[in-house]
């Protein structure tokens, strides 16, 4: 199994956004892409086999979900997150972002205030602004290398009439896995000010010890009725292209509203291969996931070891996800200069920190979900370029 995560697979010319957009995004074919949040690892063999068998059947008509599939999801959520949910609470969707779009339209009106915690995943901004809602930000505070929530700011803004709050847990890009205490403070404020929670927990399965993911809706019965929790096997098992996710919606009336919005938008069926992959992954992917996290930990430790003592870049150590937030502010250069330096000198393609909000100025996000040799190559390129830059300045 270890060899499984060491294998370097050529993804070029497969319409892989990560690899086949390199020249378009970074101006050169020799830039190493370490940006978009998918993995350069093969899926579990059981998933590949299940997809192959389904393909051999040769008919790909309308595909339904059923109680057996629901039970697999219920069992997975219990196994991974110690949360016993009801299979009647499940709504399937092509993706978490699709679900959030439906939720914003179902549960808020134009002009309503919706809060996000910045810097944060770029589509959150689009979800709010596309539908004419008012964006409210609760800026996370970086203290001693770790991001914290400004609860005083959160409460002041809730007082001003925030209708909904999109929670990212584990947080993308800063890597926090919110603690029970932090979640309970959020719950208290959301209950006090009647704020609905939309929880994006797509990275929930990807957490490093000793940290533990806790679904916010599992902590409080009132919040269970006042929230939608979005999960998916796609980040966990590298299935993003198969487009399958689910939402946990305990409130019957809200579930009905969501179902009506999905139908209104013409989203009535799921991807046949996505369903097949979810079933195989949740049935037979547990050991693969354990091994994946071990490999990610090796990669992460290497990145931190190589960059830890440098004065020109600081690593914000993630508690979850395979995405690492890098702080380049010590370089003292503009964001445009930083982007040009990374793509032209270091020859690595990272996510621009500013795409996560203005709070990401001076930062970049790197994806470490790749064979160790690719991660090493990327970090070698980065450190060599930084060393050359430092010598020029001496």
XYZ file of C-alpha atoms in Angstrom:
394
model
C 0.000 0.000 0.000
C 2.895 2.352 0.690
C 3.971 1.935 -2.923
C 0.485 3.050 -3.953
C 1.243 6.552 -2.640
C 4.761 6.634 -4.079
C 3.677 6.040 -7.673
C 4.012 9.130 -9.877
C 1.248 9.157 -12.474
C 1.337 11.386 -15.538
C -1.948 13.304 -15.483
C -1.188 15.528 -18.463
C -3.553 15.360 -21.418
C -6.354 13.894 -19.309
C -8.217 17.226 -19.089
C -6.958 17.497 -15.510
C -7.451 21.121 -14.475
C -4.451 20.934 -12.170
C -2.023 19.855 -14.885
C -3.506 20.842 -18.244
C -4.113 24.489 -17.324
C -0.517 25.103 -16.236
C 0.582 27.145 -19.249
C -2.671 29.115 -19.321
C -2.490 29.981 -15.632
C 1.246 30.271 -15.018
C 2.623 31.139 -18.445
C 4.949 28.159 -18.868
C 4.754 24.384 -19.197
C 7.660 23.863 -16.778
C 5.790 25.173 -13.731
C 5.023 22.403 -11.211
C 1.304 22.632 -10.314
C 0.613 22.430 -6.577
C -2.628 24.347 -6.460
C -6.155 23.010 -7.058
C -7.476 20.789 -4.256
C -7.372 17.336 -5.761
C -4.762 14.634 -5.171
C -2.121 13.097 -7.406
C -2.846 9.683 -5.877
C -4.876 6.873 -7.411
C -8.201 6.144 -5.763
C -8.568 2.979 -3.647
C -8.400 -0.133 -5.817
C -11.876 -1.118 -4.666
C -13.213 2.130 -6.097
C -11.392 1.680 -9.407
C -12.687 -1.899 -9.639
C -16.263 -0.860 -8.877
C -16.164 1.858 -11.525
C -14.695 -0.576 -14.050
C -17.397 -3.150 -13.360
C -20.099 -0.501 -13.640
C -18.632 0.652 -16.975
C -18.732 -2.914 -18.300
C -22.484 -2.952 -17.746
C -22.709 -0.467 -20.587
C -25.942 1.317 -19.688
C -25.867 4.629 -17.852
C -29.471 5.686 -17.465
C -31.040 7.694 -14.675
C -29.619 6.505 -11.379
C -31.340 6.730 -8.021
C -30.187 6.806 -4.445
C -31.810 4.414 -1.973
C -31.943 3.333 1.643
C -28.926 1.048 1.207
C -26.820 3.979 0.039
C -28.219 6.108 2.856
C -27.178 3.465 5.374
C -23.612 3.530 4.051
C -23.491 7.296 4.596
C -25.064 7.015 8.052
C -22.539 4.343 9.031
C -19.621 6.394 7.672
C -20.609 9.520 9.606
C -20.919 7.417 12.757
C -17.578 5.669 12.150
C -15.580 8.795 11.314
C -17.297 11.458 13.403
C -19.166 9.663 16.166
C -22.411 11.279 15.051
C -25.556 9.192 14.741
C -27.711 10.680 12.010
C -31.039 9.582 10.524
C -31.031 8.339 6.947
C -34.126 10.462 6.281
C -32.011 13.591 6.840
C -29.886 13.043 3.716
C -30.045 15.074 0.523
C -27.688 14.193 -2.345
C -26.080 16.812 -4.550
C -23.430 17.074 -7.284
C -21.242 19.035 -4.871
C -21.002 20.965 -1.628
C -20.879 24.294 -3.451
C -24.050 23.355 -5.348
C -25.749 22.626 -2.026
C -24.623 25.945 -0.561
C -26.020 27.786 -3.578
C -29.353 26.016 -3.054
C -29.317 26.755 0.672
C -28.637 30.482 0.235
C -31.518 30.729 -2.217
C -33.851 28.640 -0.029
C -33.155 30.155 3.366
C -32.294 33.809 2.718
C -33.674 36.721 0.730
C -31.928 39.276 -1.463
C -30.106 41.771 0.707
C -29.851 39.418 3.693
C -26.499 39.396 5.463
C -24.410 36.221 5.244
C -21.175 35.812 7.229
C -17.958 34.028 6.274
C -14.666 33.722 8.179
C -11.835 35.116 6.098
C -9.463 34.268 4.513
C -11.644 31.510 3.100
C -12.414 29.328 0.084
C -13.140 31.698 -2.853
C -16.529 30.233 -3.941
C -18.026 31.336 -0.603
C -17.802 34.935 -1.787
C -19.439 34.033 -5.101
C -22.283 32.125 -3.422
C -23.231 35.201 -1.424
C -22.731 37.870 -4.053
C -24.173 35.970 -7.036
C -27.551 35.797 -5.336
C -27.598 39.418 -4.200
C -26.959 38.757 -0.523
C -24.827 41.067 1.610
C -21.336 39.806 2.425
C -20.246 40.075 6.067
C -16.745 39.003 7.084
C -15.441 37.781 10.425
C -11.683 38.002 9.942
C -9.701 35.188 11.538
C -6.800 36.365 13.702
C -3.298 34.935 13.234
C -1.626 34.680 16.646
C 1.639 32.844 17.299
C 1.329 30.891 14.057
C -2.278 29.813 14.610
C -5.573 31.297 13.486
C -8.230 32.114 16.068
C -11.817 33.348 15.878
C -12.630 36.931 16.852
C -15.799 36.163 18.787
C -16.338 39.780 19.837
C -16.385 40.836 16.187
C -18.678 37.921 15.347
C -21.204 38.955 17.989
C -21.157 42.628 16.992
C -21.939 41.669 13.404
C -24.580 39.138 14.409
C -26.294 41.957 16.333
C -26.600 43.856 13.070
C -28.840 41.182 11.592
C -26.783 38.393 10.018
C -29.198 35.770 8.648
C -26.804 32.928 7.847
C -23.227 31.892 8.600
C -21.130 29.679 6.320
C -18.789 27.692 8.554
C -15.749 26.011 7.031
C -14.554 23.130 9.216
C -11.823 22.009 8.753
C -11.023 25.457 7.471
C -9.728 26.038 3.966
C -7.101 27.521 3.612
C -5.808 28.042 7.172
C -6.159 24.395 8.206
C -7.870 24.869 11.566
C -10.023 22.069 12.950
C -12.300 23.970 15.279
C -12.361 22.669 18.857
C -15.463 21.732 20.801
C -15.077 24.888 22.881
C -14.864 27.092 19.787
C -17.849 25.360 18.210
C -19.872 25.774 21.404
C -19.155 29.524 21.401
C -20.374 29.712 17.809
C -23.475 27.736 18.752
C -24.249 30.086 21.635
C -24.040 33.151 19.411
C -25.988 31.586 16.537
C -28.785 30.578 18.904
C -28.832 33.982 20.599
C -29.108 35.889 17.324
C -31.071 33.276 15.319
C -28.331 32.775 12.729
C -28.641 29.759 10.455
C -25.448 27.676 10.029
C -24.337 26.280 6.684
C -21.432 23.985 7.555
C -18.998 23.015 4.799
C -17.302 19.928 6.241
C -15.921 18.496 3.008
C -12.426 18.053 4.540
C -13.801 16.418 7.710
C -12.190 13.022 7.063
C -8.716 14.531 6.569
C -7.546 15.421 10.069
C -4.170 14.826 11.716
C -3.782 13.392 15.211
C -4.309 14.498 17.918
C -6.958 16.756 16.381
C -10.532 15.539 15.983
C -13.238 16.812 13.687
C -16.551 17.550 15.382
C -19.649 18.369 13.353
C -21.203 21.463 14.856
C -24.729 20.110 14.387
C -23.868 17.065 16.513
C -23.345 19.206 19.617
C -26.734 20.834 20.090
C -30.298 19.810 19.270
C -31.408 23.360 18.494
C -28.486 23.880 16.117
C -29.228 20.512 14.514
C -32.569 22.023 13.510
C -30.917 25.336 12.612
C -28.216 24.047 10.274
C -27.258 22.190 7.135
C -24.086 20.065 7.174
C -22.364 19.381 3.847
C -20.062 16.385 3.432
C -18.654 14.332 0.568
C -16.271 11.477 -0.242
C -14.699 13.548 -3.020
C -11.865 15.207 -1.096
C -11.343 12.111 1.056
C -10.937 9.649 -1.825
C -9.947 11.943 -4.728
C -13.298 11.717 -6.518
C -13.963 15.378 -7.317
C -14.543 14.718 -11.016
C -17.357 12.280 -10.211
C -19.472 14.963 -8.518
C -21.218 13.420 -5.541
C -21.945 14.902 -2.107
C -24.643 14.901 0.515
C -26.204 17.290 2.981
C -27.427 16.391 6.453
C -30.665 18.319 7.022
C -32.551 17.277 10.162
C -35.198 20.000 9.954
C -38.052 18.528 7.911
C -39.384 21.877 6.674
C -35.938 23.091 5.604
C -35.273 19.759 3.898
C -38.493 20.215 1.936
C -37.466 23.749 0.941
C -34.089 22.464 -0.207
C -35.645 19.664 -2.231
C -37.944 22.162 -3.938
C -34.998 24.418 -4.784
C -33.041 21.525 -6.277
C -36.022 20.645 -8.477
C -36.531 24.283 -9.383
C -32.927 24.449 -10.597
C -33.251 21.189 -12.528
C -30.983 19.138 -10.306
C -32.925 15.904 -9.989
C -30.470 13.040 -10.429
C -27.009 12.044 -9.326
C -23.951 10.974 -11.301
C -24.053 7.198 -11.796
C -20.306 6.838 -11.344
C -20.314 9.147 -8.327
C -22.819 6.910 -6.565
C -20.793 3.820 -7.491
C -17.597 5.397 -6.162
C -19.215 6.569 -2.907
C -20.519 3.076 -2.242
C -17.160 1.388 -2.852
C -15.168 4.003 -0.936
C -17.354 3.901 2.160
C -17.497 0.095 2.114
C -13.837 -0.655 1.462
C -11.789 2.552 1.733
C -11.023 2.745 5.446
C -7.510 1.311 5.339
C -6.651 3.320 2.226
C -7.685 6.488 4.081
C -5.558 5.568 7.090
C -2.573 5.087 4.792
C -3.320 8.313 2.944
C -3.230 10.359 6.130
C 0.067 8.709 7.071
C 1.518 9.792 3.722
C 0.114 13.304 4.044
C 1.693 13.547 7.495
C 5.069 12.534 6.037
C 4.698 15.193 3.345
C 3.584 17.837 5.816
C 6.415 17.118 8.253
C 8.892 17.436 5.391
C 7.495 20.799 4.288
C 7.629 22.121 7.835
C 11.130 20.763 8.434
C 12.454 22.381 5.257
C 10.815 25.750 5.810
C 10.609 26.021 9.604
C 13.822 27.935 10.298
C 13.693 30.217 7.279
C 13.204 33.935 7.720
C 11.514 34.463 4.356
C 8.541 32.079 4.577
C 6.440 30.855 7.479
C 4.326 27.686 7.454
C 0.907 27.791 9.108
C 0.711 24.182 10.240
C -2.665 22.666 9.317
C -4.607 20.520 11.760
C -6.609 19.101 8.868
C -6.771 19.115 5.025
C -3.893 18.531 2.609
C -3.611 22.252 1.956
C -0.901 24.349 3.588
C -1.072 28.119 4.055
C 2.320 29.769 3.476
C 3.143 33.236 4.798
C 5.584 35.161 2.550
C 5.044 38.602 4.083
C 8.623 38.715 5.370
C 9.800 39.059 1.757
C 8.380 42.571 1.738
C 7.168 42.404 -1.861
C 3.775 43.028 -3.448
C 1.344 40.216 -4.200
C 1.976 40.545 -7.926
C 5.730 40.368 -7.342
C 5.229 37.301 -5.147
C 3.179 35.528 -7.825
C 5.757 36.338 -10.507
C 8.585 35.161 -8.266
C 6.925 31.816 -7.575
C 5.975 31.062 -11.161
C 9.021 32.548 -12.913
C 11.825 31.841 -10.434
C 10.615 28.965 -8.265
C 8.607 27.434 -11.121
C 5.790 26.251 -8.858
C 2.114 26.996 -9.296
C 0.343 27.809 -6.031
C -3.037 29.333 -5.169
C -2.899 33.115 -4.837
C -3.586 34.095 -1.231
C -5.630 37.118 -2.295
C -8.163 34.844 -3.987
C -9.197 33.865 -0.439
C -9.818 37.516 0.461
C -7.693 40.588 1.050
C -6.577 38.980 4.325
C -4.596 36.582 2.154
C -2.242 39.293 0.931
C 1.307 37.997 1.303
C 0.148 34.373 1.500
C -0.046 31.421 -0.872
C -1.692 27.983 -0.587
C 0.196 24.826 -1.507
C -1.303 21.372 -2.067
C 0.787 18.527 -0.590
C -1.451 15.629 -1.702
C 1.068 14.122 -4.079
C 3.815 11.479 -4.007
C 6.658 12.535 -1.728
C 9.043 13.057 -4.650
C 6.707 15.649 -6.189
C 6.367 17.481 -2.873
C 10.140 17.377 -2.401
C 10.660 18.705 -5.934
C 8.302 21.590 -5.272
C 9.913 22.521 -1.956
C 13.391 22.213 -3.503
C 12.357 24.638 -6.217
C 10.963 27.047 -3.657
C 13.943 27.011 -1.305
C 16.472 27.248 -4.143
C 14.679 30.268 -5.582
C 14.490 31.928 -2.166
C 18.195 31.283 -1.563
C 19.086 32.858 -4.925
C 16.897 35.842 -4.130
C 18.580 36.285 -0.756
C 22.046 36.180 -2.347
C 21.055 38.903 -4.816
C 20.042 41.121 -1.921
C 23.284 40.606 0.034
